[in-house]
Amino acid sequence: AQSVTQLDSQVPVFEEAPVELRCNYSSSVSVYLFWYVQYPNQGLQLLLKYLSGSTLVKGINGFEAEFNKSQTSFHLRKPSVHISDTAEYFCAVTLSGGYQKVTFGTGTKLQVIP
Amino acid sequence: KAGVTQTPRYLIKTRGQQVTLSCSPISGHRSVSWYQQTPGQGLQFLFEYFSETQRNKGNFPGRFSGRQFSNSRSEMNVSTLELGDSALYLCASSWTGGEDTIYFGEGSWLTVV
């Protein structure tokens, strides 16, 4: 079975500073990887996904992530954060070619400090 | 186009009661999945339906059940509610599942007292 680990439960960062949210996964087979964002009292919104091909994936709102198979990581980055990026971010994995059983990490709360 | 719609958005139930939550997927989407979100356990997969068939199921007791109708709308039911069932229940839909992007609704907040 696949699993996802988000090591940081909370990440405070000053506005306009860069940020990296870490995600490591575990699976014995090929996987698809996702990052979702959840704003307060809302559902989840897809930021980006990795299915195959280029290991650098660009998403919405200026976020990007890099798939590293050897380190089984899929860290999310943004070069300059904005107050509006304050939210909870979830890394997720599902088996490639599999059905919609998505396994989520425990989430990282990004707090952007003005 | 309309997103994933979940009803009701908020509800309060008493221990021992049962509850039914409804989800209308995005038009054309045939895969519907359900997740439970709690502060302690995070986001946990409940089950996924495609063309009225349950394709996958998470590790939840039999009190949690679901179904999908021919129009792809889905319902989930929780019987004999326990305090620990208090959670945000999220529904998500996609075209067929797998690598398709899944779109989440805003969820149904269930409080069990």
CSV table of C-alpha atoms in Angstrom, one decimal:
chain,number,residue,atom,x,y,z
A,1,ALA,CA,0.0,0.0,0.0
A,2,GLN,CA,1.1,3.5,-0.6
A,3,SER,CA,1.7,6.2,2.0
A,4,VAL,CA,2.5,9.8,2.2
A,5,THR,CA,4.5,11.7,4.9
A,6,GLN,CA,4.4,15.4,5.3
A,7,LEU,CA,7.1,16.2,7.9
A,8,ASP,CA,6.1,19.7,8.7
A,9,SER,CA,2.7,20.3,10.3
A,10,GLN,CA,3.1,24.1,10.2
A,11,VAL,CA,5.4,26.3,8.2
A,12,PRO,CA,5.5,30.1,9.0
A,13,VAL,CA,7.1,32.3,6.4
A,14,PHE,CA,7.3,36.0,5.7
A,15,GLU,CA,5.5,37.5,2.8
A,16,GLU,CA,7.5,37.5,-0.4
A,17,ALA,CA,9.9,34.9,1.0
A,18,PRO,CA,10.3,31.5,-0.7
A,19,VAL,CA,8.8,28.4,0.7
A,20,GLU,CA,9.2,24.7,0.4
A,21,LEU,CA,6.7,22.2,1.7
A,22,ARG,CA,8.1,18.7,2.0
A,23,CYS,CA,6.4,15.5,1.0
A,24,ASN,CA,7.8,12.0,0.9
A,25,TYR,CA,5.9,8.9,-0.4
A,26,SER,CA,6.3,5.2,-0.1
A,27,SER,CA,5.1,2.7,-2.7
A,28,SER,CA,6.4,-0.4,-4.3
A,29,VAL,CA,4.8,0.5,-7.7
A,30,SER,CA,4.4,3.5,-9.9
A,31,VAL,CA,2.3,6.3,-8.5
A,32,TYR,CA,0.7,9.5,-9.4
A,33,LEU,CA,1.4,12.4,-7.0
A,34,PHE,CA,-0.7,15.5,-6.2
A,35,TRP,CA,-0.7,18.6,-4.2
A,36,TYR,CA,-4.0,20.1,-3.0
A,37,VAL,CA,-4.7,23.3,-1.1
A,38,GLN,CA,-7.5,23.8,1.3
A,39,TYR,CA,-8.7,27.2,2.4
A,40,PRO,CA,-10.7,27.6,5.6
A,41,ASN,CA,-14.2,26.1,5.4
A,42,GLN,CA,-13.7,25.0,1.8
A,43,GLY,CA,-13.0,21.8,-0.1
A,44,LEU,CA,-9.7,20.9,-1.7
A,45,GLN,CA,-8.4,22.4,-4.8
A,46,LEU,CA,-5.8,20.8,-7.0
A,47,LEU,CA,-2.5,22.8,-7.3
A,48,LEU,CA,-0.6,20.4,-9.5
A,49,LYS,CA,-0.1,16.8,-10.3
A,50,TYR,CA,2.7,14.5,-11.5
A,51,LEU,CA,1.7,11.6,-13.8
A,52,SER,CA,4.8,11.0,-15.8
A,53,GLY,CA,7.3,12.8,-18.0
A,54,SER,CA,9.1,15.9,-16.8
A,55,THR,CA,9.9,15.8,-13.1
A,56,LEU,CA,9.3,19.5,-12.7
A,57,VAL,CA,5.7,20.2,-12.5
A,58,LYS,CA,4.2,23.7,-12.6
A,59,GLY,CA,0.8,24.4,-11.1
A,60,ILE,CA,-1.5,27.2,-10.3
A,61,ASN,CA,-0.8,30.3,-8.3
A,62,GLY,CA,2.9,30.1,-9.0
A,63,PHE,CA,3.5,26.8,-7.3
A,64,GLU,CA,5.8,24.1,-8.6
A,65,ALA,CA,6.9,20.7,-7.4
A,66,GLU,CA,9.7,18.3,-8.3
A,67,PHE,CA,9.3,14.6,-8.5
A,68,ASN,CA,12.4,12.8,-7.2
A,69,LYS,CA,12.1,9.1,-7.6
A,70,SER,CA,15.4,8.2,-6.0
A,71,GLN,CA,14.5,10.1,-2.9
A,72,THR,CA,10.8,9.3,-3.2
A,73,SER,CA,9.9,13.0,-2.7
A,74,PHE,CA,7.6,15.5,-4.2
A,75,HIS,CA,8.3,18.8,-2.5
A,76,LEU,CA,6.2,21.8,-3.3
A,77,ARG,CA,7.9,25.2,-3.8
A,78,LYS,CA,7.0,28.8,-4.4
A,79,PRO,CA,9.6,31.5,-4.9
A,80,SER,CA,7.6,34.3,-3.3
A,81,VAL,CA,4.6,33.8,-1.2
A,82,HIS,CA,1.6,36.1,-0.7
A,83,ILE,CA,-0.7,36.5,2.2
A,84,SER,CA,-3.4,34.8,0.2
A,85,ASP,CA,-1.3,31.6,0.2
A,86,THR,CA,-2.1,31.1,3.8
A,87,ALA,CA,-3.9,27.7,3.8
A,88,GLU,CA,-3.4,24.0,4.5
A,89,TYR,CA,-1.6,22.0,1.8
A,90,PHE,CA,-2.0,18.3,1.3
A,91,CYS,CA,0.3,16.0,-0.6
A,92,ALA,CA,-1.4,12.9,-2.0
A,93,VAL,CA,-0.7,9.7,-3.9
A,94,THR,CA,-2.6,7.2,-5.9
A,95,LEU,CA,-1.4,4.1,-7.8
A,96,SER,CA,-0.8,4.8,-11.4
A,97,GLY,CA,-3.4,3.2,-13.5
A,98,GLY,CA,-5.5,2.6,-10.4
A,99,TYR,CA,-8.8,3.7,-9.3
A,100,GLN,CA,-9.6,6.7,-7.2
A,101,LYS,CA,-8.2,5.6,-3.9
A,102,VAL,CA,-6.2,8.6,-3.0
A,103,THR,CA,-4.0,8.6,0.1
A,104,PHE,CA,-3.4,12.0,1.6
A,105,GLY,CA,-0.7,13.2,3.9
A,106,THR,CA,-1.5,14.8,7.2
A,107,GLY,CA,-1.3,18.3,5.8
A,108,THR,CA,1.0,21.3,6.2
A,109,LYS,CA,-0.4,24.6,7.4
A,110,LEU,CA,1.3,27.5,5.7
A,111,GLN,CA,1.1,30.7,7.6
A,112,VAL,CA,2.3,33.7,5.7
A,113,ILE,CA,3.4,36.6,8.0
A,114,PRO,CA,3.0,40.1,6.7
B,1,LYS,CA,-20.0,24.6,-15.3
B,2,ALA,CA,-21.2,23.7,-11.9
B,3,GLY,CA,-18.8,22.1,-9.5
B,4,VAL,CA,-19.3,19.3,-7.1
B,5,THR,CA,-22.3,20.0,-4.9
B,6,GLN,CA,-22.8,18.5,-1.5
B,7,THR,CA,-25.9,18.7,0.7
B,8,PRO,CA,-26.5,19.4,3.4
B,9,ARG,CA,-23.5,21.7,4.2
B,10,TYR,CA,-24.0,21.5,8.0
B,11,LEU,CA,-26.0,19.1,10.2
B,12,ILE,CA,-26.2,18.0,13.8
B,13,LYS,CA,-27.2,14.5,14.8
B,14,THR,CA,-27.6,12.6,18.0
B,15,ARG,CA,-25.7,9.5,18.8
B,16,GLY,CA,-27.4,6.4,17.5
B,17,GLN,CA,-29.1,8.2,14.7
B,18,GLN,CA,-28.3,7.7,11.0
B,19,VAL,CA,-27.4,10.3,8.4
B,20,THR,CA,-27.5,10.5,4.6
B,21,LEU,CA,-25.3,12.9,2.7
B,22,SER,CA,-25.7,13.7,-0.9
B,23,CYS,CA,-23.3,14.5,-3.7
B,24,SER,CA,-23.9,15.7,-7.2
B,25,PRO,CA,-20.8,15.4,-9.3
B,26,ILE,CA,-19.7,17.7,-12.1
B,27,SER,CA,-21.7,17.0,-15.2
B,28,GLY,CA,-20.2,14.1,-17.2
B,29,HIS,CA,-18.1,12.8,-14.3
B,30,ARG,CA,-18.8,9.1,-13.6
B,31,SER,CA,-16.4,8.5,-10.7
B,32,VAL,CA,-17.4,9.7,-7.3
B,33,SER,CA,-15.4,9.2,-4.2
B,34,TRP,CA,-15.9,10.1,-0.5
B,35,TYR,CA,-13.4,11.1,2.2
B,36,GLN,CA,-13.7,11.8,5.9
B,37,GLN,CA,-11.6,14.7,7.3
B,38,THR,CA,-11.0,15.0,11.0
B,39,PRO,CA,-8.3,16.9,12.9
B,40,GLY,CA,-7.0,13.7,14.4
B,41,GLN,CA,-7.0,11.4,11.4
B,42,GLY,CA,-6.7,13.8,8.6
B,43,LEU,CA,-8.2,12.9,5.2
B,44,GLN,CA,-9.2,9.3,4.9
B,45,PHE,CA,-10.7,7.5,1.9
B,46,LEU,CA,-14.1,6.0,2.4
B,47,PHE,CA,-15.1,4.6,-1.0
B,48,GLU,CA,-15.3,5.2,-4.7
B,49,TYR,CA,-18.0,4.5,-7.2
B,50,PHE,CA,-18.0,4.3,-10.9
B,51,SER,CA,-21.1,3.6,-13.0
B,52,GLU,CA,-23.1,2.6,-9.9
B,53,THR,CA,-20.4,0.1,-8.8
B,54,GLN,CA,-18.2,0.4,-5.8
B,55,ARG,CA,-14.7,-0.1,-7.1
B,56,ASN,CA,-12.7,0.6,-4.0
B,57,LYS,CA,-13.3,0.9,-0.3
B,58,GLY,CA,-11.3,2.2,2.6
B,59,ASN,CA,-10.9,0.9,6.1
B,60,PHE,CA,-14.1,2.0,7.7
B,61,PRO,CA,-16.7,-0.1,9.6
B,62,GLY,CA,-19.8,-1.4,7.9
B,63,ARG,CA,-21.8,1.5,9.4
B,64,PHE,CA,-20.5,3.5,6.5
B,65,SER,CA,-22.1,2.8,3.2
B,66,GLY,CA,-22.7,4.4,-0.1
B,67,ARG,CA,-24.3,4.1,-3.4
B,68,GLN,CA,-24.3,5.8,-6.8
B,69,PHE,CA,-27.3,6.3,-9.0
B,70,SER,CA,-27.5,6.1,-12.8
B,71,ASN,CA,-27.1,9.8,-13.1
B,72,SER,CA,-23.8,9.5,-11.2
B,73,ARG,CA,-25.2,11.3,-8.1
B,74,SER,CA,-24.1,9.6,-5.0
B,75,GLU,CA,-25.1,9.3,-1.4
B,76,MET,CA,-23.3,8.0,1.7
B,77,ASN,CA,-25.0,6.8,4.8
B,78,VAL,CA,-23.7,6.4,8.3
B,79,SER,CA,-25.9,4.4,10.6
B,80,THR,CA,-25.7,4.2,14.4
B,81,LEU,CA,-23.8,7.4,14.7
B,82,GLU,CA,-21.0,7.7,17.2
B,83,LEU,CA,-19.3,10.9,18.6
B,84,GLY,CA,-16.2,10.0,16.6
B,85,ASP,CA,-18.1,10.3,13.3
B,86,SER,CA,-18.1,14.1,13.7
B,87,ALA,CA,-16.1,15.2,10.7
B,88,LEU,CA,-16.1,17.0,7.4
B,89,TYR,CA,-17.2,14.6,4.7
B,90,LEU,CA,-15.9,15.5,1.3
B,91,CYS,CA,-17.1,14.2,-2.0
B,92,ALA,CA,-15.0,14.3,-5.1
B,93,SER,CA,-15.7,13.5,-8.8
B,94,SER,CA,-13.7,12.9,-11.9
B,95,TRP,CA,-14.3,11.6,-15.4
B,96,THR,CA,-13.3,8.0,-14.9
B,97,GLY,CA,-10.8,7.9,-11.9
B,98,GLY,CA,-7.2,7.0,-12.0
B,99,GLU,CA,-5.1,9.8,-13.4
B,100,ASP,CA,-8.0,12.1,-14.0
B,101,THR,CA,-8.1,15.3,-11.9
B,102,ILE,CA,-10.5,14.9,-9.1
B,103,TYR,CA,-12.6,17.9,-8.1
B,104,PHE,CA,-13.8,18.2,-4.5
B,105,GLY,CA,-17.0,19.7,-3.2
B,106,GLU,CA,-17.0,22.0,-0.2
B,107,GLY,CA,-18.1,19.2,2.1
B,108,SER,CA,-20.7,18.4,4.6
B,109,TRP,CA,-20.0,19.2,8.2
B,110,LEU,CA,-21.4,16.5,10.5
B,111,THR,CA,-21.6,17.1,14.3
B,112,VAL,CA,-22.7,14.2,16.4
B,113,VAL,CA,-23.8,15.1,19.9
